[in-house]
mmCIF file of C-alpha atoms and ligand atoms in Angstrom:
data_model
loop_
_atom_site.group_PDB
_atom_site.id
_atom_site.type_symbol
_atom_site.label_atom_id
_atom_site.label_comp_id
_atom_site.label_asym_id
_atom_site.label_seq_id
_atom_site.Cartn_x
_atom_site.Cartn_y
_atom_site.Cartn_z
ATOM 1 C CA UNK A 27 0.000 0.000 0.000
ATOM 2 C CA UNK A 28 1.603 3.270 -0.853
ATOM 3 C CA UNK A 29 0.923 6.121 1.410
ATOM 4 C CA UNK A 30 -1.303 7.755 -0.506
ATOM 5 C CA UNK A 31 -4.045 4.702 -0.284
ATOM 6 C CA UNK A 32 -3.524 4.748 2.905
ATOM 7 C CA UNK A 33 -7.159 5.477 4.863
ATOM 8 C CA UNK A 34 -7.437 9.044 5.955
ATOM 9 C CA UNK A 35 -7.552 9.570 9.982
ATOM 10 C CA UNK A 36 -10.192 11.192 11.023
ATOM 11 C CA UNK A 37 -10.030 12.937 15.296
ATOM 12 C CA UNK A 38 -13.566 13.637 16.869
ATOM 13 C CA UNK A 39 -12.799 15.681 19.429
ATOM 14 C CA UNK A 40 -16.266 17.446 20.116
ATOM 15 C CA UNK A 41 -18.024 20.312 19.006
ATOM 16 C CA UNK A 42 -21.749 21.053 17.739
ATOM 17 C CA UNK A 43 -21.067 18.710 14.803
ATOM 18 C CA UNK A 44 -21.420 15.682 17.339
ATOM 19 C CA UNK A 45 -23.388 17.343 19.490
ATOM 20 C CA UNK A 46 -27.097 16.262 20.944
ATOM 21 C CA UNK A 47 -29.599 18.540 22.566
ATOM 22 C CA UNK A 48 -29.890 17.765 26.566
ATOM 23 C CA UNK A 49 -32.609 19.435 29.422
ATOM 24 C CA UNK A 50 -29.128 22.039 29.367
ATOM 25 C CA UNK A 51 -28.744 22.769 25.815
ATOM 26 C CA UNK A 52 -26.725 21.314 23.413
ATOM 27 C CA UNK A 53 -23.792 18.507 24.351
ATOM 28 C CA UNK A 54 -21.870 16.193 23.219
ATOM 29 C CA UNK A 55 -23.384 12.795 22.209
ATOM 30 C CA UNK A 56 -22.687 9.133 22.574
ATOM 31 C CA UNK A 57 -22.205 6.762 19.473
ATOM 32 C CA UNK A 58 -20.159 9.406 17.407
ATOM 33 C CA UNK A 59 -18.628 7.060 14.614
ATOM 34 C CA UNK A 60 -22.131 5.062 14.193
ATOM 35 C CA UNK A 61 -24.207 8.685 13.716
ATOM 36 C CA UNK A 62 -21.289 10.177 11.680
ATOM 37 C CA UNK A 63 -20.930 6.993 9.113
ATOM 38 C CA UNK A 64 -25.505 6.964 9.037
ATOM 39 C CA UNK A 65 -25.169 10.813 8.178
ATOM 40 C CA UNK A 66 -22.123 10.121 5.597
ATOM 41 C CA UNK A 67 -24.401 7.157 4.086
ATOM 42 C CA UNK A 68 -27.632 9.471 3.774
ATOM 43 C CA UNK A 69 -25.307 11.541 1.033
ATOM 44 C CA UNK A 70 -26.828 11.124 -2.478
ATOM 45 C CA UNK A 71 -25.195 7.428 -3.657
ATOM 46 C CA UNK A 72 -22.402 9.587 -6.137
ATOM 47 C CA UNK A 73 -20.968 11.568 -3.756
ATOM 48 C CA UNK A 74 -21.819 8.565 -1.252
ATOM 49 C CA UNK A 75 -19.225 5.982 -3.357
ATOM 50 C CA UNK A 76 -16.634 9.081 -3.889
ATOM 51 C CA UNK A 77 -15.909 9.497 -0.157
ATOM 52 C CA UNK A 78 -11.949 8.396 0.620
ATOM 53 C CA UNK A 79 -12.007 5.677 3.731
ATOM 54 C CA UNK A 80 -11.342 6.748 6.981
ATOM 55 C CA UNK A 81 -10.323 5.157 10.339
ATOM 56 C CA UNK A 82 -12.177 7.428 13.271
ATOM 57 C CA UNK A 83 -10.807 7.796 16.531
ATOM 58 C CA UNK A 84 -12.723 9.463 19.488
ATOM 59 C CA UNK A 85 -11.705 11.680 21.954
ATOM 60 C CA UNK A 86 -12.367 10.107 25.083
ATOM 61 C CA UNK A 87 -13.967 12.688 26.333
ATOM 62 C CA UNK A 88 -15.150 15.228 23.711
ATOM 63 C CA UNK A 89 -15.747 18.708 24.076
ATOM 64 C CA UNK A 90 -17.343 21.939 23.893
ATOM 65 C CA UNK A 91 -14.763 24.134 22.774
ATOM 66 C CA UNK A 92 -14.967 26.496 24.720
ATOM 67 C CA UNK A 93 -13.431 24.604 27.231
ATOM 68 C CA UNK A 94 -10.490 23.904 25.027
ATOM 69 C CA UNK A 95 -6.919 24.602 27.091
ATOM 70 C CA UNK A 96 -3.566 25.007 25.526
ATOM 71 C CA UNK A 97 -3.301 21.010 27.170
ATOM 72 C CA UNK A 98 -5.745 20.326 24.494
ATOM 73 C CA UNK A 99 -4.049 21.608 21.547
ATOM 74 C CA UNK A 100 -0.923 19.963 22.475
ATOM 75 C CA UNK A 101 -2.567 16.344 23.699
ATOM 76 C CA UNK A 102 -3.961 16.442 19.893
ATOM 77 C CA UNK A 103 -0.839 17.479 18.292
ATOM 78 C CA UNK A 104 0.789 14.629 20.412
ATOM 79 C CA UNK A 105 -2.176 12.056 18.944
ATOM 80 C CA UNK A 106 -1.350 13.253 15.253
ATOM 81 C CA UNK A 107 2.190 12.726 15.481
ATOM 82 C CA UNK A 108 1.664 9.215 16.986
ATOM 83 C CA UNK A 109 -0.924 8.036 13.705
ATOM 84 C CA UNK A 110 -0.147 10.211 10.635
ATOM 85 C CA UNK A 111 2.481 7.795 9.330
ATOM 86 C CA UNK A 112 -0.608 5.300 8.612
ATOM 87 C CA UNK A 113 -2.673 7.772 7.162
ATOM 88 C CA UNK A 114 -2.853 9.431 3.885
ATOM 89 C CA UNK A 115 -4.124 12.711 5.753
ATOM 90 C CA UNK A 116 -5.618 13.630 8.675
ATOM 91 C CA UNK A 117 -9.250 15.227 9.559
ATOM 92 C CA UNK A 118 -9.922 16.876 12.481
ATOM 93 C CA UNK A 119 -13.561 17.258 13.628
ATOM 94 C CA UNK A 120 -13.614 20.815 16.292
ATOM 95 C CA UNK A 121 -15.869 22.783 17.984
ATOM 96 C CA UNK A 122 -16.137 25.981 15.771
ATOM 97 C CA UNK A 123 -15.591 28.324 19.109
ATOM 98 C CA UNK A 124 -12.114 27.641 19.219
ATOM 99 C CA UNK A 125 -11.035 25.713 15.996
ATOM 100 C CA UNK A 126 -8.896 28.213 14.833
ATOM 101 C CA UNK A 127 -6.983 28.547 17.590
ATOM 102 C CA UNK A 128 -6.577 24.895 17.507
ATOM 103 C CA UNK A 129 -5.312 24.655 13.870
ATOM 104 C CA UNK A 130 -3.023 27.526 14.600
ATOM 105 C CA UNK A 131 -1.836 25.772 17.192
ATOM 106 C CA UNK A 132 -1.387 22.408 15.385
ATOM 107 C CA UNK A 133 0.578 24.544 12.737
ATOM 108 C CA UNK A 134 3.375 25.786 15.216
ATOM 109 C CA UNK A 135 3.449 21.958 16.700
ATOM 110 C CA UNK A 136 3.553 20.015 13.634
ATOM 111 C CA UNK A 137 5.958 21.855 10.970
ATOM 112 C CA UNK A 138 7.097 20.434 7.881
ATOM 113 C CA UNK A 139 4.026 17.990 7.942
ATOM 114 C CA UNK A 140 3.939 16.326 4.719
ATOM 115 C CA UNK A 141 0.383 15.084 4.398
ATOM 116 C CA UNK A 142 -3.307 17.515 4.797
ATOM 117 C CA UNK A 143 -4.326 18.096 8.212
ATOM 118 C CA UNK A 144 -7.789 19.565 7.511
ATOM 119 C CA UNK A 145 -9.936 21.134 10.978
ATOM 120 C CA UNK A 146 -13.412 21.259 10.336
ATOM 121 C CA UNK A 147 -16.939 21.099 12.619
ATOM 122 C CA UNK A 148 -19.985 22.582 11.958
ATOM 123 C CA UNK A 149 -22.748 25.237 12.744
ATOM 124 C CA UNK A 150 -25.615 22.524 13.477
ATOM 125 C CA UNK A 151 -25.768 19.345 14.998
ATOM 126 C CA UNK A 152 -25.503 15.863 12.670
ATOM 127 C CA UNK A 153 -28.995 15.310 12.687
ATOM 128 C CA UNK A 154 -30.199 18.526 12.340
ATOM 129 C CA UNK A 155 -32.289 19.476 9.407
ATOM 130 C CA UNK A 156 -30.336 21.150 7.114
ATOM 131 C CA UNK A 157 -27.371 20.219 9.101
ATOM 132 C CA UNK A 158 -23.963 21.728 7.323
ATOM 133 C CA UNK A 159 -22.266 18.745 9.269
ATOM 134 C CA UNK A 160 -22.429 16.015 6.524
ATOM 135 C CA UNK A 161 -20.716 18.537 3.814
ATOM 136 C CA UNK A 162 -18.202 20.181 5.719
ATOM 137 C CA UNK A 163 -17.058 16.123 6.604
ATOM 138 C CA UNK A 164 -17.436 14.929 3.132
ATOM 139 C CA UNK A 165 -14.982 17.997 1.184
ATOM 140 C CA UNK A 166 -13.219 17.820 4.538
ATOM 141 C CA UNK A 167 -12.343 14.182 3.620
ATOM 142 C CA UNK A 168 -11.657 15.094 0.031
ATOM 143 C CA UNK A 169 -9.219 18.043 0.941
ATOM 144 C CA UNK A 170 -7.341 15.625 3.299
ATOM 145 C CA UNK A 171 -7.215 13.185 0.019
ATOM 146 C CA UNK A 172 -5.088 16.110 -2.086
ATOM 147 C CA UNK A 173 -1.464 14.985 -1.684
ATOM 148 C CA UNK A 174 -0.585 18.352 -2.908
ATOM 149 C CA UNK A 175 -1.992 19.665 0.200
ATOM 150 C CA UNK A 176 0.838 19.803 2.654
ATOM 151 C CA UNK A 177 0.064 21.509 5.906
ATOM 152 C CA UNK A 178 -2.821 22.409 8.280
ATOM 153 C CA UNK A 179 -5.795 24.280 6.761
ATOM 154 C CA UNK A 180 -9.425 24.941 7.968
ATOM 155 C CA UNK A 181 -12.468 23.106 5.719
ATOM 156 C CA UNK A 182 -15.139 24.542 6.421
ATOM 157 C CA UNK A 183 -18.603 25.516 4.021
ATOM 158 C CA UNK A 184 -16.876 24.523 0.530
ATOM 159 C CA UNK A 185 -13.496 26.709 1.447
ATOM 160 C CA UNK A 186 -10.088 26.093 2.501
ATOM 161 C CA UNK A 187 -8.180 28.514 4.531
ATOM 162 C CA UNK A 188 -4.637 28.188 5.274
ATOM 163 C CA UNK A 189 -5.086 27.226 9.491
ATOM 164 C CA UNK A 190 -2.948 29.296 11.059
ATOM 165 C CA UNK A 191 -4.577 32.529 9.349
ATOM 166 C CA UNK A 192 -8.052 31.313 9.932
ATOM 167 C CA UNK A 193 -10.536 33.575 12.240
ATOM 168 C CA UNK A 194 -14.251 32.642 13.475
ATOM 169 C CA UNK A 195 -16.003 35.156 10.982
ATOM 170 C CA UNK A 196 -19.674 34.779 12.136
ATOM 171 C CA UNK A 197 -21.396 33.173 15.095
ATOM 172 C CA UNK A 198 -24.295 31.795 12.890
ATOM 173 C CA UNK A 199 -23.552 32.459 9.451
ATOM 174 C CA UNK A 200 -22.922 28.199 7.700
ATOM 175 C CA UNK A 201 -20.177 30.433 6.290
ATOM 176 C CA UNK A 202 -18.388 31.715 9.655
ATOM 177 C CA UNK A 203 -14.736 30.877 8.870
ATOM 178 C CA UNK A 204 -12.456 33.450 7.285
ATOM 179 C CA UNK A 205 -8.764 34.219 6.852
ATOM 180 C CA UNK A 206 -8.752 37.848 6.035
ATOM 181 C CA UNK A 207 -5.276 38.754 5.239
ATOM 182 C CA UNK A 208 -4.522 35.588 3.422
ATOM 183 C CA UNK A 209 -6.189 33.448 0.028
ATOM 184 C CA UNK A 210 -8.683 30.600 0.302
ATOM 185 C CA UNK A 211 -5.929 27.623 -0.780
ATOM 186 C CA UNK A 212 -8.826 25.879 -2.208
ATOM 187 C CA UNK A 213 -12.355 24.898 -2.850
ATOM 188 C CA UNK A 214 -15.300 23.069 -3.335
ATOM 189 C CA UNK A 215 -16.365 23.132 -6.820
ATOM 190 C CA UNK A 216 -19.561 20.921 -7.721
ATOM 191 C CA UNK A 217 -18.793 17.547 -6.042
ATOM 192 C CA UNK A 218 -14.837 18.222 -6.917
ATOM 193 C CA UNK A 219 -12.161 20.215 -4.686
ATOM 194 C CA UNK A 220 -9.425 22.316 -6.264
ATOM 195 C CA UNK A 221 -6.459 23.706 -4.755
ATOM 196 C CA UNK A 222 -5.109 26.750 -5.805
ATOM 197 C CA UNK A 223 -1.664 26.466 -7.263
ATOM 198 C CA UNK A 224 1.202 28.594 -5.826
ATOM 199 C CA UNK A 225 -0.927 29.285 -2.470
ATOM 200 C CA UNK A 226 0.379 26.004 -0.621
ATOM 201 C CA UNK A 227 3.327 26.840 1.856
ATOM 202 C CA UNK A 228 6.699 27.512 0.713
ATOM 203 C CA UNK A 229 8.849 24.098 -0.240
ATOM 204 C CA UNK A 230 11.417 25.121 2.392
ATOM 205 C CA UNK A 231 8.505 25.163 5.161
ATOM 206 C CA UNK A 232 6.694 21.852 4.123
ATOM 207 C CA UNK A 233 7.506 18.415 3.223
ATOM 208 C CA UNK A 234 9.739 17.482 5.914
ATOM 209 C CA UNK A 235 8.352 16.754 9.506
ATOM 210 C CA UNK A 236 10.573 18.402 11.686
ATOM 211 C CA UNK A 237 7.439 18.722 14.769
ATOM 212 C CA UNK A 238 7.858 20.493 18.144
ATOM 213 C CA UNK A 239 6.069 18.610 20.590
ATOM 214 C CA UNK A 240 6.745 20.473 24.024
ATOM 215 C CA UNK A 241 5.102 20.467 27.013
ATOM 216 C CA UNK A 242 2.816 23.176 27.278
ATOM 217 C CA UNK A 243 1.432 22.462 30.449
ATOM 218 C CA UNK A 244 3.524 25.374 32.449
ATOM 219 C CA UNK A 245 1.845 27.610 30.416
ATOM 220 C CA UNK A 246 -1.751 26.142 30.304
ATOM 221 C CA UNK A 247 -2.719 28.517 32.727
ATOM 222 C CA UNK A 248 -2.103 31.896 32.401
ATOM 223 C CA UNK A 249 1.272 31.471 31.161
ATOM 224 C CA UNK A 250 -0.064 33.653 28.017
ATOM 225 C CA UNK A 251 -2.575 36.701 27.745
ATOM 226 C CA UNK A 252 -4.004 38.504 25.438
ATOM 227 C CA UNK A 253 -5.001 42.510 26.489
ATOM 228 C CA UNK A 254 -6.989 44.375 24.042
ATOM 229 C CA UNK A 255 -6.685 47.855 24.116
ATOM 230 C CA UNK A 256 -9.903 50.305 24.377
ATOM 231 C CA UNK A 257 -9.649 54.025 24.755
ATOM 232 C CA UNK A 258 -9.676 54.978 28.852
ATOM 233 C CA UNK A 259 -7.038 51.957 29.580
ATOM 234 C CA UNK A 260 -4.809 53.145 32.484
ATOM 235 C CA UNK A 261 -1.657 51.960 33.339
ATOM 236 C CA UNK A 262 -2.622 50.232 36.688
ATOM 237 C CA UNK A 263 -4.983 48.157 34.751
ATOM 238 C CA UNK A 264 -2.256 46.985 32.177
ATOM 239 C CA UNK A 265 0.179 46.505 35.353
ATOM 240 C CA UNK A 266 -2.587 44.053 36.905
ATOM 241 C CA UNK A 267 -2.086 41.940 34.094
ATOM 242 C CA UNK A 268 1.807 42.370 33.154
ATOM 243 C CA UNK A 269 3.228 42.478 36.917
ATOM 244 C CA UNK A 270 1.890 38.724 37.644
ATOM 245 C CA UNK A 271 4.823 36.821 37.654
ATOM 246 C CA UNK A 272 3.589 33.600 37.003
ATOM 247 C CA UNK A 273 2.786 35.381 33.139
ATOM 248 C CA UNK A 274 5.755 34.904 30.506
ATOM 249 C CA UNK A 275 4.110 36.548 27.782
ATOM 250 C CA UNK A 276 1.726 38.606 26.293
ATOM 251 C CA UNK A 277 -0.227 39.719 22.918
ATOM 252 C CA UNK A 278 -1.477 43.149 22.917
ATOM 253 C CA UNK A 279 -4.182 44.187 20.379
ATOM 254 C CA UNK A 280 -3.054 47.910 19.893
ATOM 255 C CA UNK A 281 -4.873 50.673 17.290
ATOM 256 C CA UNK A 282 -5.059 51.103 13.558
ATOM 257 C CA UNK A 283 -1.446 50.528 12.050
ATOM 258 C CA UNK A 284 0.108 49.786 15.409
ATOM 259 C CA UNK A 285 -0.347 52.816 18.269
ATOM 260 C CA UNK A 286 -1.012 52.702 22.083
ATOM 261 C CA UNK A 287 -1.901 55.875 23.716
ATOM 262 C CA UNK A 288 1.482 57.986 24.464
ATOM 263 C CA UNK A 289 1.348 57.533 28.313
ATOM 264 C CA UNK A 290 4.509 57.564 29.831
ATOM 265 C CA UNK A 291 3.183 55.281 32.830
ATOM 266 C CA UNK A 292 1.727 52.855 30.422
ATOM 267 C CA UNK A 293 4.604 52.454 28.332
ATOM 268 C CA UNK A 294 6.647 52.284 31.268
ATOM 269 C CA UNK A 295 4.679 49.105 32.475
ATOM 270 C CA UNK A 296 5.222 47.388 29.073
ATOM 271 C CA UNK A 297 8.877 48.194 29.512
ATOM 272 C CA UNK A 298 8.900 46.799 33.022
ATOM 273 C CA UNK A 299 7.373 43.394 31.921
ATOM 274 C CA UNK A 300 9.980 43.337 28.617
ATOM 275 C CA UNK A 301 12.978 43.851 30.947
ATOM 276 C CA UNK A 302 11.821 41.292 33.579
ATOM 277 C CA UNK A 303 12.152 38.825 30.122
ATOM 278 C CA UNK A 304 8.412 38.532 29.502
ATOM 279 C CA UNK A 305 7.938 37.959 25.416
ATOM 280 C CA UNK A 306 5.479 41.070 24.471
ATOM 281 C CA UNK A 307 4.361 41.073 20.828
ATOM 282 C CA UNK A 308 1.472 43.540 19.071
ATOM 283 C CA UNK A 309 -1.046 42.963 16.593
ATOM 284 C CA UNK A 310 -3.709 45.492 15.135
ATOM 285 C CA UNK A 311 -7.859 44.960 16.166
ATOM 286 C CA UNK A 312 -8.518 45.563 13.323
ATOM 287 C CA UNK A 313 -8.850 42.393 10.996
ATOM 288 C CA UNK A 314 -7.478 43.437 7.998
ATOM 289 C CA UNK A 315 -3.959 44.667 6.912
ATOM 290 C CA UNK A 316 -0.522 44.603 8.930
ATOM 291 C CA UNK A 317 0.920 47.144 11.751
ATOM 292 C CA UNK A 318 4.098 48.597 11.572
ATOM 293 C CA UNK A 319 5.300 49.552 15.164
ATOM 294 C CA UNK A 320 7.091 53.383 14.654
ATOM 295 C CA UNK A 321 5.209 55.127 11.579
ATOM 296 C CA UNK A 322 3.306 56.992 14.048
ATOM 297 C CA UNK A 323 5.150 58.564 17.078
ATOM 298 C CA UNK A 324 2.067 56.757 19.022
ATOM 299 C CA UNK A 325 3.437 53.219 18.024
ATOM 300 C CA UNK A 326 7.176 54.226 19.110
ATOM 301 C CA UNK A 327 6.721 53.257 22.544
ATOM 302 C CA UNK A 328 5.882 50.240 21.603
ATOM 303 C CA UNK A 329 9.530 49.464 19.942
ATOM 304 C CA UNK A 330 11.234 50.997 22.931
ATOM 305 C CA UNK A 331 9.046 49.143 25.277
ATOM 306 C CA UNK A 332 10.772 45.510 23.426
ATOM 307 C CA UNK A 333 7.390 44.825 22.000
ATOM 308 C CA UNK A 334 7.747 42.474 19.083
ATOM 309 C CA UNK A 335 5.827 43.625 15.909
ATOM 310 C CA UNK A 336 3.154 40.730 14.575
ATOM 311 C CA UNK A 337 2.272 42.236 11.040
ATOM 312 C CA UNK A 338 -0.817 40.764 9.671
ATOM 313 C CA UNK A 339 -0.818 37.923 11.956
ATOM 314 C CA UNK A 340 -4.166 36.692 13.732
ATOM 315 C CA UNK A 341 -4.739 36.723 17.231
ATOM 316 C CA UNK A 342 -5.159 33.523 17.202
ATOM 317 C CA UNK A 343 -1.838 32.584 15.548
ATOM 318 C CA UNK A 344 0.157 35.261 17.811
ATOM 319 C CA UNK A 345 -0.904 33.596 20.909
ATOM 320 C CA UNK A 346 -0.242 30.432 20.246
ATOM 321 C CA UNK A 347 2.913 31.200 18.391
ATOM 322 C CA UNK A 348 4.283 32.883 21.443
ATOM 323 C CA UNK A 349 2.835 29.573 23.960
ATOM 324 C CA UNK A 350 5.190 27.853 21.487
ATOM 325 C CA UNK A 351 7.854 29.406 21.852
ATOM 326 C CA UNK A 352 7.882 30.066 25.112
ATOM 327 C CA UNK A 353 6.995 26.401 25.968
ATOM 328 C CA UNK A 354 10.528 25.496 24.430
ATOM 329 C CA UNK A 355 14.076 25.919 26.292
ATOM 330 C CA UNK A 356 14.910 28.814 24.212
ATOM 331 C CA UNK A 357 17.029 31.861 24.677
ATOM 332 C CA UNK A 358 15.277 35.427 25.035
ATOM 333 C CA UNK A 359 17.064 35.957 21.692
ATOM 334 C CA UNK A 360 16.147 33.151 19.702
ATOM 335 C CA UNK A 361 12.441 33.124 20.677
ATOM 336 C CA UNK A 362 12.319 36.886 19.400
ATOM 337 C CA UNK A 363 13.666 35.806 16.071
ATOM 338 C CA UNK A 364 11.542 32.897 15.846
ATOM 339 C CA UNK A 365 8.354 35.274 16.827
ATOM 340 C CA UNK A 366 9.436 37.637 13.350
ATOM 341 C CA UNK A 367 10.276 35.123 11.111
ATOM 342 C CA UNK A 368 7.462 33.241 9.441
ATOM 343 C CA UNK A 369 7.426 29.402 10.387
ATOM 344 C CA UNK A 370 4.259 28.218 9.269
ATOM 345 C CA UNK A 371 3.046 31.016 6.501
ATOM 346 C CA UNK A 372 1.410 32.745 9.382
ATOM 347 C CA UNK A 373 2.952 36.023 8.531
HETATM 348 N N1 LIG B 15 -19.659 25.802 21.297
HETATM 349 C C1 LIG B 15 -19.433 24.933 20.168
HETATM 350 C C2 LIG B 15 -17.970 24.492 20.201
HETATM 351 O O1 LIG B 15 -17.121 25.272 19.866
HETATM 352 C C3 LIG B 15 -19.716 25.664 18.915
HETATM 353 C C4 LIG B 15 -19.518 24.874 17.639
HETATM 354 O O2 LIG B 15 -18.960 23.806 17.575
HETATM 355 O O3 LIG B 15 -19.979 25.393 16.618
HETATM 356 O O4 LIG B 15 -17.700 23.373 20.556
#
């Protein structure tokens, strides 16, 4: 059996996709594999015969992902890493809350990965009517079959987003996945699934598994935090978060094209928690385009501060790029030149 006839792999691990309504809303159900494979047989008998095989494995104890922990992300990574060998790709069935923190995540963890790791859920319940769930699993399943696909992307609603530039777009929208400073690298067309040429990762970042599997259990809580800036934020508020020593580093979401308000006793605080050897880094909240920290004399305290400058990067992928790095037994210097250089095509 070459590896590319290998059956896919396919990781429940929660979500509204597998999810049943209870007396306190909506959880997850029992009997995953037997409800997923009736819902996957109920496709018209075409597209029914086309599906690739797949070998499910079930979290045992699936969640709401909500609940999801950086020990989740890297439990999962660990659980890829063990199985993709047998497996032509991989699918990975989320809660939508969380899943693209998740697949960021999973980026950062498993680099080089030669094979599709595809993340997808759904906005309804398996048996819902109208459910989304069967066709986000079915071109799911086809993406994952694409040799050509080599890294982790989000399926979701006919479109594939490179992972680790993926945001939750809509709470209710079937459509609620986006990557908004970055190309769909492929989708559903009819019952087929393209890929876009020359939007794949870079040779040099793909196609040879080289995965970082630390422990990230130091800083599963609170290691990392994110602080979003709003007009009125005083210094003794950004000190409550910054001065807790058991924090080792921080994303701020700062203005526009990369400004914080030019307050000496705020800047001094960032300053503070850069010298003590805490990793800083800035992104913009707004979702589209990059920052540059220094254009504006507002965004030059951020450089003096130490704050490292996250371009166009997501939230989602900042965070979890600095839990990476700061999960690893790195020097201050290395893990700043790791945060600006792009690993995964996440910036
Ligand atoms: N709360 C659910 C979750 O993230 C939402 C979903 O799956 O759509 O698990």
């Amino acid at each position: 059996m070459t590896s590319a006839d290998r059956p896919l792999l396919v990781l429940y691990t929660g979500g509204t996709l597998g999810m049943v309504e209870t007396p306190r809303g909506l959880a997850p159900g029992s009997d995953f594999e037997a409800r997923l494979r009736r819902a996957l047989d109920a496709l018209p008998p075409a597209r029914r015969a086309a599906l690739p095989d797949f070998t499910l494995v079930e979290s045992p104890t699936p969640i709401d992902s909500s609940a999801a922990t950086p020990a989740d992300w890297q439990r999962l990574a660990r659980e890829v890493a063990a199985r993709y060998r047998d497996h032509a790709g991989i699918v990975v069935l989320h809660g939508t809350d969380t899943l693209a923190w998740t697949a960021s995540s999973l980026a950062f963890q498993l680099q080089g990965l030669d094979r599709p790791l595809v993340v997808t859920g759904a906005m309804l319940p398996l048996e819902a009517p109208g459910s989304d769930a069967p066709a986000n699993v079915e071109t799911a399943l086809h993406f994952a079959a694409q040799p050509a696909l080599q890294e982790v992307a989000v399926g979701f609603c006919g479109r594939l987003l490179r992972g680790v530039r993926t945001r939750k777009w809509h709470t209710r929208a079937a459509d609620a996945f986006d990557s908004p400073n970055y190309p769909l690298l492929g989708e559903r067309v009819d019952d087929d699934v393209v890929l876009y040429p020359g939007r794949g990762l870079e040779t040099r970042q793909r196609g040879a598994p080289r995965f970082e599997l630390p422990d990230y259990a130091p800083l599963a809580e609170g290691g990392v935090a994110r602080l979003v800036l709003w007009p009125g934020i005083t210094a003794r508020q950004v000190a409550a978060w910054l001065d807790d020593d058991r924090l080792r580093g921080a994303l701020l979401e700062v203005w526009g094209g990369g400004n914080v308000p030019d307050d000496p006793a705020l800047l001094g605080v960032l300053a503070r928690a850069s010298g003590e050897g805490k990793l800083l880094a800035a992104v913009s909240q707004c979702p589209l385009g990059s920052i540059a920290l220094g254009s504006y004399a507002a965004g030059q305290g951020l450089v003096d501060a130490g704050v490292l400058c996250g371009e166009a990067m997501t939230p989602e992928a900042a965070l979890t790029k600095l839990v990476h790095l700061l999960a690893q037994p790195l020097d201050d210097a290395e893990r700043r030149r790791r945060f600006l250089t792009p690993l995964v095509g996440e910036r």
